Tab-separated table of N, CA and C in Angstrom:
chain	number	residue	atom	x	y	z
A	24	UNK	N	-24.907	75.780	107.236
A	24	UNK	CA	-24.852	76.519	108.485
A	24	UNK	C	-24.676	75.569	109.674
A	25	UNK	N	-25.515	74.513	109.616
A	25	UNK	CA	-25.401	73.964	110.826
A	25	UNK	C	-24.007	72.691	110.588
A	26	UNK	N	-23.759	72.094	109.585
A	26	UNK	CA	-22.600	71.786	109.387
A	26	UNK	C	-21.299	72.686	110.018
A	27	UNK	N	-21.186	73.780	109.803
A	27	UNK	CA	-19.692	74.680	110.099
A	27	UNK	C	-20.225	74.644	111.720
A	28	UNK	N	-21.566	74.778	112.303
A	28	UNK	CA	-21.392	74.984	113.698
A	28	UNK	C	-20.614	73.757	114.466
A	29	UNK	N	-21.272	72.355	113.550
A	29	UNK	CA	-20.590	71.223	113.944
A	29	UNK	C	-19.234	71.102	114.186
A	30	UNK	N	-18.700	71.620	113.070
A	30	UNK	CA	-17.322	71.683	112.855
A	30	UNK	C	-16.694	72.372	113.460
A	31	UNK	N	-17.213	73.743	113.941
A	31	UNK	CA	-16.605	74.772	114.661
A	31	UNK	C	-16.321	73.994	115.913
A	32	UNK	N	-17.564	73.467	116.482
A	32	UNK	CA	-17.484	72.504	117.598
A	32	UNK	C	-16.832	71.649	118.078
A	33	UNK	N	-16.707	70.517	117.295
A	33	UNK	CA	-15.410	69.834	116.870
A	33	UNK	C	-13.978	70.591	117.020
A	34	UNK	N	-13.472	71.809	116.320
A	34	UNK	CA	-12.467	71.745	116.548
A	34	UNK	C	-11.993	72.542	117.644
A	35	UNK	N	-13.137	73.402	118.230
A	35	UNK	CA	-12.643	73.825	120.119
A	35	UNK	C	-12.475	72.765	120.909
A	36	UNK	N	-13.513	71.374	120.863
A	36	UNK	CA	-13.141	70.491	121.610
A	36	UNK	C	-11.917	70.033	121.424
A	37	UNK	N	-11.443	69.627	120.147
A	37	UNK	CA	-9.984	69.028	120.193
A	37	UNK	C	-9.384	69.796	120.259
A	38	UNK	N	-9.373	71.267	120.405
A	38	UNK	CA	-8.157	72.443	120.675
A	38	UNK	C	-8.161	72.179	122.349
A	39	UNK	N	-9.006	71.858	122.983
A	39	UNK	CA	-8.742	72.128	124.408
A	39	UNK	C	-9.629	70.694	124.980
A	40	UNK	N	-8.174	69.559	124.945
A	40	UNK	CA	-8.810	68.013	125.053
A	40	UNK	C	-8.849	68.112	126.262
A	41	UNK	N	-8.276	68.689	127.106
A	41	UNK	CA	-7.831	68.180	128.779
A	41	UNK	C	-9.152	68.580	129.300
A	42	UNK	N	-9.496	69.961	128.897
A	42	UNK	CA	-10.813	70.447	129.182
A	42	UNK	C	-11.766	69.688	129.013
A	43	UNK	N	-11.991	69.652	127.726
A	43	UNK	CA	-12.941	68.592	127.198
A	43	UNK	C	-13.385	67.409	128.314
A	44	UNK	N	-12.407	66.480	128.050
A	44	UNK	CA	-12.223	65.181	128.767
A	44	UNK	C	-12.793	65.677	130.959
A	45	UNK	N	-11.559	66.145	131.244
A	45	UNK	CA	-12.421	66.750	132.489
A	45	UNK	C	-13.819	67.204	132.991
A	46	UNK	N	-14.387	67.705	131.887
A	46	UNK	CA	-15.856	68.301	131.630
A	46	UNK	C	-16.618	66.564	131.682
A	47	UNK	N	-16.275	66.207	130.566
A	47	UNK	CA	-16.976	64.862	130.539
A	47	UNK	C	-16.870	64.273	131.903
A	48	UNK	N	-15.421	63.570	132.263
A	48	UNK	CA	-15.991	63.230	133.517
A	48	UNK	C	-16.615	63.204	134.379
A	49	UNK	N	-16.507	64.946	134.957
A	49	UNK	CA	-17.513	65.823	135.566
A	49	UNK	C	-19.291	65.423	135.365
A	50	UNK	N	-19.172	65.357	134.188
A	50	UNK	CA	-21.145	65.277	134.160
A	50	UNK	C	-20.728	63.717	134.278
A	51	UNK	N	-20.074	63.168	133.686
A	51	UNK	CA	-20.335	61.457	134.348
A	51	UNK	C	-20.190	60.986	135.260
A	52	UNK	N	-19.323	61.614	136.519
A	52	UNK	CA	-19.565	61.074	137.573
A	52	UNK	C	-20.959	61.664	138.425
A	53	UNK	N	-21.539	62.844	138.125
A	53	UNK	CA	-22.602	63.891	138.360
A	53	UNK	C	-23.719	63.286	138.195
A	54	UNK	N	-23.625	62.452	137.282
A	54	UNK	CA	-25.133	61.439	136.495
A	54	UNK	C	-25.163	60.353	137.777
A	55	UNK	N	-23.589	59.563	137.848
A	55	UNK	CA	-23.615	58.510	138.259
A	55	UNK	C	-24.040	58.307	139.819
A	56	UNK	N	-23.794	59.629	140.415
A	56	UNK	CA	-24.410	60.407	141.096
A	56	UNK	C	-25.242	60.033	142.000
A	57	UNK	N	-26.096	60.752	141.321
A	57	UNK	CA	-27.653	61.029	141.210
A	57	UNK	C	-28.522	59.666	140.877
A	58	UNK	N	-27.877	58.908	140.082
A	58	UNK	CA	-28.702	57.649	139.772
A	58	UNK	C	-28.615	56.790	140.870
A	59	UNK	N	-27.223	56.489	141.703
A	59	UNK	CA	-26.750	56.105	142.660
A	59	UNK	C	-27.594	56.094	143.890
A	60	UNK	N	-28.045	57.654	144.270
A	60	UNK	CA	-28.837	58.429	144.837
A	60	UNK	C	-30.433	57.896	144.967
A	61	UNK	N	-30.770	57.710	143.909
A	61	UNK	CA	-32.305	57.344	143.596
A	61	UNK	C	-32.075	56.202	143.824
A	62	UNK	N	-31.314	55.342	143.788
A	62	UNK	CA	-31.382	53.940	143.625
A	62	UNK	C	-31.288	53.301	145.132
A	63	UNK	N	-30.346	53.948	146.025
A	63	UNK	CA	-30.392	53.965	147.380
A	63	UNK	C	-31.817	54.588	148.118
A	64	UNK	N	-32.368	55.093	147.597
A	64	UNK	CA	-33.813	56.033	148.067
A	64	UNK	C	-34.801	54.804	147.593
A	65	UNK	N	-34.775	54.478	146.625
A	65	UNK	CA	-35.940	53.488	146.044
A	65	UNK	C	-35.635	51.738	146.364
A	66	UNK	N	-34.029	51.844	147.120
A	66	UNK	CA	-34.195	50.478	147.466
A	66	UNK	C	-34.957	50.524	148.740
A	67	UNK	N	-34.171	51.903	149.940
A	67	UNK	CA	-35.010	52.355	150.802
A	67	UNK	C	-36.538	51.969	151.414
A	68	UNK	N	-37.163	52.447	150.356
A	68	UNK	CA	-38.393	52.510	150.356
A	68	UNK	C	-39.458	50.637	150.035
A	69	UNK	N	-38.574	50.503	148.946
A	69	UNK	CA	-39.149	48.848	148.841
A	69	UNK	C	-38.862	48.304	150.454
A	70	UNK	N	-37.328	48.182	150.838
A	70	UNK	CA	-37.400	47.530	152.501
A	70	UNK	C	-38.616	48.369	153.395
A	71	UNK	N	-38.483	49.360	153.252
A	71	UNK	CA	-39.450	49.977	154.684
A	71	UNK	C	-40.742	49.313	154.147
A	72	UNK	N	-41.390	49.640	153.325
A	72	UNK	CA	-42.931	48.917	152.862
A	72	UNK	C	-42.888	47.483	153.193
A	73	UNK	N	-41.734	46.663	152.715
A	73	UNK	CA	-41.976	45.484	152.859
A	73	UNK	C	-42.039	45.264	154.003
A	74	UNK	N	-41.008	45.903	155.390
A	74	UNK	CA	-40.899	45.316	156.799
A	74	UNK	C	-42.171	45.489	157.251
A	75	UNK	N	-42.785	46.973	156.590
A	75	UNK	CA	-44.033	46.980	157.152
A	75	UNK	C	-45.393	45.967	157.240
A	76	UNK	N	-45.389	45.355	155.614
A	76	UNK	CA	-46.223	44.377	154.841
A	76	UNK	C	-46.186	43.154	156.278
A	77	UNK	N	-44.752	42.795	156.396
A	77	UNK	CA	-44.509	41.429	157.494
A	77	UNK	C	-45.202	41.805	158.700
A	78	UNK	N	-45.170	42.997	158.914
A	78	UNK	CA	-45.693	43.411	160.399
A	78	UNK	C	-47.201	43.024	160.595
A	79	UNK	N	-47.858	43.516	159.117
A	79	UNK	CA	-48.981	43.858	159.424
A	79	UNK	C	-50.155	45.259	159.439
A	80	UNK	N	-51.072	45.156	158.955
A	80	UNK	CA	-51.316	46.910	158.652
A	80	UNK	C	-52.446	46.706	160.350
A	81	UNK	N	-52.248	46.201	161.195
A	81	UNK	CA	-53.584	45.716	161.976
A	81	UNK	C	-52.587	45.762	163.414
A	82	UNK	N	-51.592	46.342	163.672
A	82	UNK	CA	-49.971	45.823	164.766
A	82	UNK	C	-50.042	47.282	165.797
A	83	UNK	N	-50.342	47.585	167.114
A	83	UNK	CA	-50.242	48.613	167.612
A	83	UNK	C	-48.694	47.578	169.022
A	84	UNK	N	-48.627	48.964	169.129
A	84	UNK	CA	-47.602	48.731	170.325
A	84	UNK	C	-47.964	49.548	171.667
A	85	UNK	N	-47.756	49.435	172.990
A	85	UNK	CA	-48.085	49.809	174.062
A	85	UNK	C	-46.871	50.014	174.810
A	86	UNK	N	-46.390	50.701	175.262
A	86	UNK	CA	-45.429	50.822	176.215
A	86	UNK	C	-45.470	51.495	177.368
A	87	UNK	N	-44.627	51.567	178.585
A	87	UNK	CA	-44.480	52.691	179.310
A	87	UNK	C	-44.080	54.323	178.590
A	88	UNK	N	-44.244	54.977	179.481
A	88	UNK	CA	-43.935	56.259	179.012
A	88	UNK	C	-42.535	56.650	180.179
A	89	UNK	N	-41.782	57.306	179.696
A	89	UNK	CA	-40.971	57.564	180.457
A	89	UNK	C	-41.060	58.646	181.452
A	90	UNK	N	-41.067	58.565	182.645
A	90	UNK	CA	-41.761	59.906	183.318
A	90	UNK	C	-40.733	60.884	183.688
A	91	UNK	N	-41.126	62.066	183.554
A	91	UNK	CA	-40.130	63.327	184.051
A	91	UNK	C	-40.300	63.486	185.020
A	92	UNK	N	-39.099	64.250	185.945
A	92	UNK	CA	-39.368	64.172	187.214
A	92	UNK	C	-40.765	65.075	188.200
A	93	UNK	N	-41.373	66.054	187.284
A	93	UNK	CA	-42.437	67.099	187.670
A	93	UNK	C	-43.659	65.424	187.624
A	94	UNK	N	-43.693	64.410	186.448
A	94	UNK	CA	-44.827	63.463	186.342
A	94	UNK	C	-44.732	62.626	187.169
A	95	UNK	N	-43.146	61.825	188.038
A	95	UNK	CA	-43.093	61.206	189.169
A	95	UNK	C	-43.165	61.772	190.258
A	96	UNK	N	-43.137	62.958	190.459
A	96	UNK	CA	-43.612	63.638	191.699
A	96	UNK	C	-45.805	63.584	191.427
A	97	UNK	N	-46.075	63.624	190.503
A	97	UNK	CA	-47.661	63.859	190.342
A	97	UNK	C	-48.233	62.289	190.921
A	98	UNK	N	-47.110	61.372	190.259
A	98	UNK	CA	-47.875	60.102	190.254
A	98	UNK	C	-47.396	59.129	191.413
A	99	UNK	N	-46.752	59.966	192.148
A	99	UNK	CA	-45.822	59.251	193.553
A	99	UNK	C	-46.627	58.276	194.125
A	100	UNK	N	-46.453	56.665	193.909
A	100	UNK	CA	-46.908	56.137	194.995
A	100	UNK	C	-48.417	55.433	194.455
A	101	UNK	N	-48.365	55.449	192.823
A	101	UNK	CA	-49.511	55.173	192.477
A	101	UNK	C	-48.174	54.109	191.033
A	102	UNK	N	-48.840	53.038	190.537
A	102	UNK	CA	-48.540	52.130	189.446
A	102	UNK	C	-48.562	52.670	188.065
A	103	UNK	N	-46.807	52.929	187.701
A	103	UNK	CA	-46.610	53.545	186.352
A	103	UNK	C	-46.129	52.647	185.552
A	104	UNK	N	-46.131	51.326	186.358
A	104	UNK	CA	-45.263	50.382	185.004
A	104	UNK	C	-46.641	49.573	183.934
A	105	UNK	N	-46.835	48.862	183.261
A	105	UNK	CA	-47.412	48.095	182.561
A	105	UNK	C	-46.760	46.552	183.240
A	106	UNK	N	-47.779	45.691	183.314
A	106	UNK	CA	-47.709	44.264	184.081
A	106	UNK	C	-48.470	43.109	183.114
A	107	UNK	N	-48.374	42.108	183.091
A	107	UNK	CA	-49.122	41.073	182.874
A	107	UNK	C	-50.397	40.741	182.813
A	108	UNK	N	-50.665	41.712	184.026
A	108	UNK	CA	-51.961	41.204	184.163
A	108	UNK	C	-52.766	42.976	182.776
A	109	UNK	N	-52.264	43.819	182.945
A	109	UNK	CA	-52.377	44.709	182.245
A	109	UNK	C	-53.028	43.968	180.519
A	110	UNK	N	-51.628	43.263	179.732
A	110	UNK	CA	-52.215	42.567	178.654
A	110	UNK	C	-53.427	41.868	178.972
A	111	UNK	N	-53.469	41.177	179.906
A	111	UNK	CA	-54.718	39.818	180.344
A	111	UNK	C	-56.179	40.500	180.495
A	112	UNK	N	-55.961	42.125	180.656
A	112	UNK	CA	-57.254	42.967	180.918
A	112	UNK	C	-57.244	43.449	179.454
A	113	UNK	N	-56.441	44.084	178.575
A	113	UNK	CA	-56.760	44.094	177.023
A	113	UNK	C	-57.341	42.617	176.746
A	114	UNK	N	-56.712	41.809	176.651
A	114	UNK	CA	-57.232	40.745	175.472
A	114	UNK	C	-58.441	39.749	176.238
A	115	UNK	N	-59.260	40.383	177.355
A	115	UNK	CA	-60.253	40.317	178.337
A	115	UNK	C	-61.407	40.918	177.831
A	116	UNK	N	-60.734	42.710	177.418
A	116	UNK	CA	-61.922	43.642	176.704
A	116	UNK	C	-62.117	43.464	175.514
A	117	UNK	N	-61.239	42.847	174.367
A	117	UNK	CA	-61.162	42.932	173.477
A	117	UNK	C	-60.767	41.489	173.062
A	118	UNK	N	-61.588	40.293	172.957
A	118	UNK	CA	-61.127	38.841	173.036
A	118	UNK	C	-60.608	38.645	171.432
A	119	UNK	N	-61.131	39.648	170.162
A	119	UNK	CA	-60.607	39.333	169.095
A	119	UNK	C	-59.114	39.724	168.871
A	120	UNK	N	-58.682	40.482	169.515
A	120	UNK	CA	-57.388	40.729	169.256
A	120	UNK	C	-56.111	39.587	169.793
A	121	UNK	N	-55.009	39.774	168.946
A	121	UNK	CA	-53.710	38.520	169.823
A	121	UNK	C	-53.105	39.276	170.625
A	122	UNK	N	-52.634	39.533	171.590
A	122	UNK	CA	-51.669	40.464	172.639
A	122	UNK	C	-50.623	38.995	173.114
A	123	UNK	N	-49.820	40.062	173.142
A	123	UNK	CA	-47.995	39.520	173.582
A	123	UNK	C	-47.400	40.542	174.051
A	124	UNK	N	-47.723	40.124	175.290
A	124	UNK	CA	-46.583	41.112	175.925
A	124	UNK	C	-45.262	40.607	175.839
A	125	UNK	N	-44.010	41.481	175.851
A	125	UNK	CA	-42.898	41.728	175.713
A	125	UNK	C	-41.955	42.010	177.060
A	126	UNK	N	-41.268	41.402	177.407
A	126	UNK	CA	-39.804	42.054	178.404
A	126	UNK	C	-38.682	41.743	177.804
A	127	UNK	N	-38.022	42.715	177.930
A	127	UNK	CA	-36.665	42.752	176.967
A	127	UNK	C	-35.290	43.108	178.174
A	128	UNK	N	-34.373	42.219	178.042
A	128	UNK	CA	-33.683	42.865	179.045
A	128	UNK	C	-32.159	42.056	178.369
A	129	UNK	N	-30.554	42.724	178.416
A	129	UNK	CA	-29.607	41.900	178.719
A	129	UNK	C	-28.998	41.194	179.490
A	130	UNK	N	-28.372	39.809	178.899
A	130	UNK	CA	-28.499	39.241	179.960
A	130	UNK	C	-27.195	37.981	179.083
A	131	UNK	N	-26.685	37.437	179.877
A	131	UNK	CA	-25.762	35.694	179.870
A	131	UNK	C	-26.579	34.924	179.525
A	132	UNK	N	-26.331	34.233	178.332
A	132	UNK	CA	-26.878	32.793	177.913
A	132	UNK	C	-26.011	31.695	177.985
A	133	UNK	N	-26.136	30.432	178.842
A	133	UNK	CA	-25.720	29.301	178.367
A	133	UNK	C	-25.726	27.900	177.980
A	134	UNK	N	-25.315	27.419	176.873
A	134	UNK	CA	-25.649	26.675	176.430
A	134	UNK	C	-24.513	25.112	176.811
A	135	UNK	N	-24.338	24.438	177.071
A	135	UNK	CA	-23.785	23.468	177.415
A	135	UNK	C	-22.547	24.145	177.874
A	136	UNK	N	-21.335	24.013	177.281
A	136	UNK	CA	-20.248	24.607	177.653
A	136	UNK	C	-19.970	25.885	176.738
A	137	UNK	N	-20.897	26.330	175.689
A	137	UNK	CA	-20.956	27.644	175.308
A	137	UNK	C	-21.449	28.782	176.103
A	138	UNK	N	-20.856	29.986	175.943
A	138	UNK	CA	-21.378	31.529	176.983
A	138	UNK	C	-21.772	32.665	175.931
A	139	UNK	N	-22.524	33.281	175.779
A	139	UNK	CA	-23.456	34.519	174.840
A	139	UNK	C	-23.646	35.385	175.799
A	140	UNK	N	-23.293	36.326	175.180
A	140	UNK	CA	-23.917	37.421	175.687
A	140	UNK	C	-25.097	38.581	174.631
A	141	UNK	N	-26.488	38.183	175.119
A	141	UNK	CA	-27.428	39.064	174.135
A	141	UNK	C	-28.223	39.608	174.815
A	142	UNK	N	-29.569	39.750	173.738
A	142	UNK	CA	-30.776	40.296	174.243
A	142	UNK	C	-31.392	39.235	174.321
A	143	UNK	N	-32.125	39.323	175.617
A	143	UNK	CA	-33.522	37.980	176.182
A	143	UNK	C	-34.741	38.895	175.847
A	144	UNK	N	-35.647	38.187	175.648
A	144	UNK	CA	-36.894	38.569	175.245
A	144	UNK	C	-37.915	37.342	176.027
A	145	UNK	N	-38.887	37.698	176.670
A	145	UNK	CA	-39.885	36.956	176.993
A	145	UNK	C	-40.844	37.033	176.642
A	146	UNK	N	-41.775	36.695	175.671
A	146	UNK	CA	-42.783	36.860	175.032
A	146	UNK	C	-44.075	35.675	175.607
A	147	UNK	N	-45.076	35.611	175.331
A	147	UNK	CA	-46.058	34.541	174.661
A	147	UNK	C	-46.573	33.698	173.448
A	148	UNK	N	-46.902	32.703	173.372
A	148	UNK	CA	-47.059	32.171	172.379
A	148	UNK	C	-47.453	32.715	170.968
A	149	UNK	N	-48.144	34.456	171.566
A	149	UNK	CA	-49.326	34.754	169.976
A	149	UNK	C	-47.988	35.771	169.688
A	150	UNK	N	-46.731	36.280	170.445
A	150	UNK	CA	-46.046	36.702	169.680
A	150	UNK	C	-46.019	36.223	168.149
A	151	UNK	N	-45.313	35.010	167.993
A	151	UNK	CA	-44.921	34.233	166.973
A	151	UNK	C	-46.088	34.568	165.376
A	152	UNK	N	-47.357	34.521	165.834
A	152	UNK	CA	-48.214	34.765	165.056
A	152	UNK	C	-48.381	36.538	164.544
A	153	UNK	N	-48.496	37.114	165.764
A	153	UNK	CA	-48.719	38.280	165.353
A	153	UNK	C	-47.601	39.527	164.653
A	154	UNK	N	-46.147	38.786	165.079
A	154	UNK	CA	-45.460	39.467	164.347
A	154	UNK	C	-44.555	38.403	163.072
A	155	UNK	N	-45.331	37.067	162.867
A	155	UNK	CA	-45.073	36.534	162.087
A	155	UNK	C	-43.846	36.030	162.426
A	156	UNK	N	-43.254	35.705	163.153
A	156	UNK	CA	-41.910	34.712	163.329
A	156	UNK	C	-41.740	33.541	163.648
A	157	UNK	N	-40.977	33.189	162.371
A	157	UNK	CA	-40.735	31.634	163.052
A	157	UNK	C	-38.726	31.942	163.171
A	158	UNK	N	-38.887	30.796	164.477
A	158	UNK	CA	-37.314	30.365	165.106
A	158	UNK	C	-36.740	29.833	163.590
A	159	UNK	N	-35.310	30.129	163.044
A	159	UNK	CA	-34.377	29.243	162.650
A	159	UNK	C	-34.565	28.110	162.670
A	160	UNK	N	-34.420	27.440	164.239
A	160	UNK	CA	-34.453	26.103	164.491
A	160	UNK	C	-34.998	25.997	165.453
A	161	UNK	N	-35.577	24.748	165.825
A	161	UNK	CA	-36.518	24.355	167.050
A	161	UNK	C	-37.737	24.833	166.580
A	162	UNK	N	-38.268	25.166	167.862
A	162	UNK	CA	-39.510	25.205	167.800
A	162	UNK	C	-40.035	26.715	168.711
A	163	UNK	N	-41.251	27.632	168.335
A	163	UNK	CA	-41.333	28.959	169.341
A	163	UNK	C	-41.937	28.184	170.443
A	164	UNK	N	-41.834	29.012	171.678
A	164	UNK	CA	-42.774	29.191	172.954
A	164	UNK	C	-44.042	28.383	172.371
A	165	UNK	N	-44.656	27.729	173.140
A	165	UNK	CA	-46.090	27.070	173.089
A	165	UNK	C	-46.865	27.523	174.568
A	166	UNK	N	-48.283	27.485	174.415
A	166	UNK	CA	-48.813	27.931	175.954
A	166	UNK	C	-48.848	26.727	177.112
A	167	UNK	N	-48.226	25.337	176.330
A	167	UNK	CA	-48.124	24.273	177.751
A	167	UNK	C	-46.426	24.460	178.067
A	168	UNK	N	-45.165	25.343	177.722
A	168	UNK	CA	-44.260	25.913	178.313
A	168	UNK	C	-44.432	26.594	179.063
């Protein structure tokens, strides 16, 4: 019985090869797919954990808030930016923590007779530590710069 089903099987497939063959493809590129799929999702996921791991599970960030115009009419005339001295009063209240403040702005770099155009960043020395970076080359910011 189950022999003739084999056989029966066998010979619809080779009665109708084009079919056949098309079908196959079909689920093989369908597999290849999907595995493709997971594999992009699970490389995904290893980078995000890891960038996170470098960061730190202990890393908050502070920023301005961007104000709407109903919140700059409330706060007219009173200090909405974050300043220097702002970090210097965190890591004042809180002496165990590292704080680095950040300004980020574009801007012309030049280097002897070379011209760049990037992002400047001004940081402090505990940047380097707290988000773990070291320069390529040279050397980071120190606090007698």
């Amino acid at each position: 019985m189950l022999r003739s089903i084999f056989l029966d099987a066998l010979k619809n497939l080779s009665g109708n090869a084009l079919r056949s063959g098309l079908t196959m493809l079909g689920v093989i590129i369908g597999v290849a797919a999907v595995i493709t799929m997971i594999a992009i999702v699970e490389g995904g996921q290893v980078w995000l954990v890891n960038s996170l791991e470098r960061m730190g599970t202990n890393l908050l960030f502070v920023w301005k808030k961007r104000l709407t115009v109903e919140e700059r009419q409330l706060f007219a005339g009173r200090n909405t930016e974050l300043r220097y001295d702002d970090a210097l009063a965190i890591q004042t209240r809180f002496p165990d923590l590292l704080v680095a403040p950040i300004i980020e702005l574009d801007g012309q770099l030049k280097a002897g007779d070379r011209d760049y155009s990037g992002r400047i960043t001004g940081t402090s020395p505990e940047y380097s530590q707290i988000r773990n970076f070291r320069p390529e080359s040279g050397r980071f910011v120190s606090s007698i710069d």
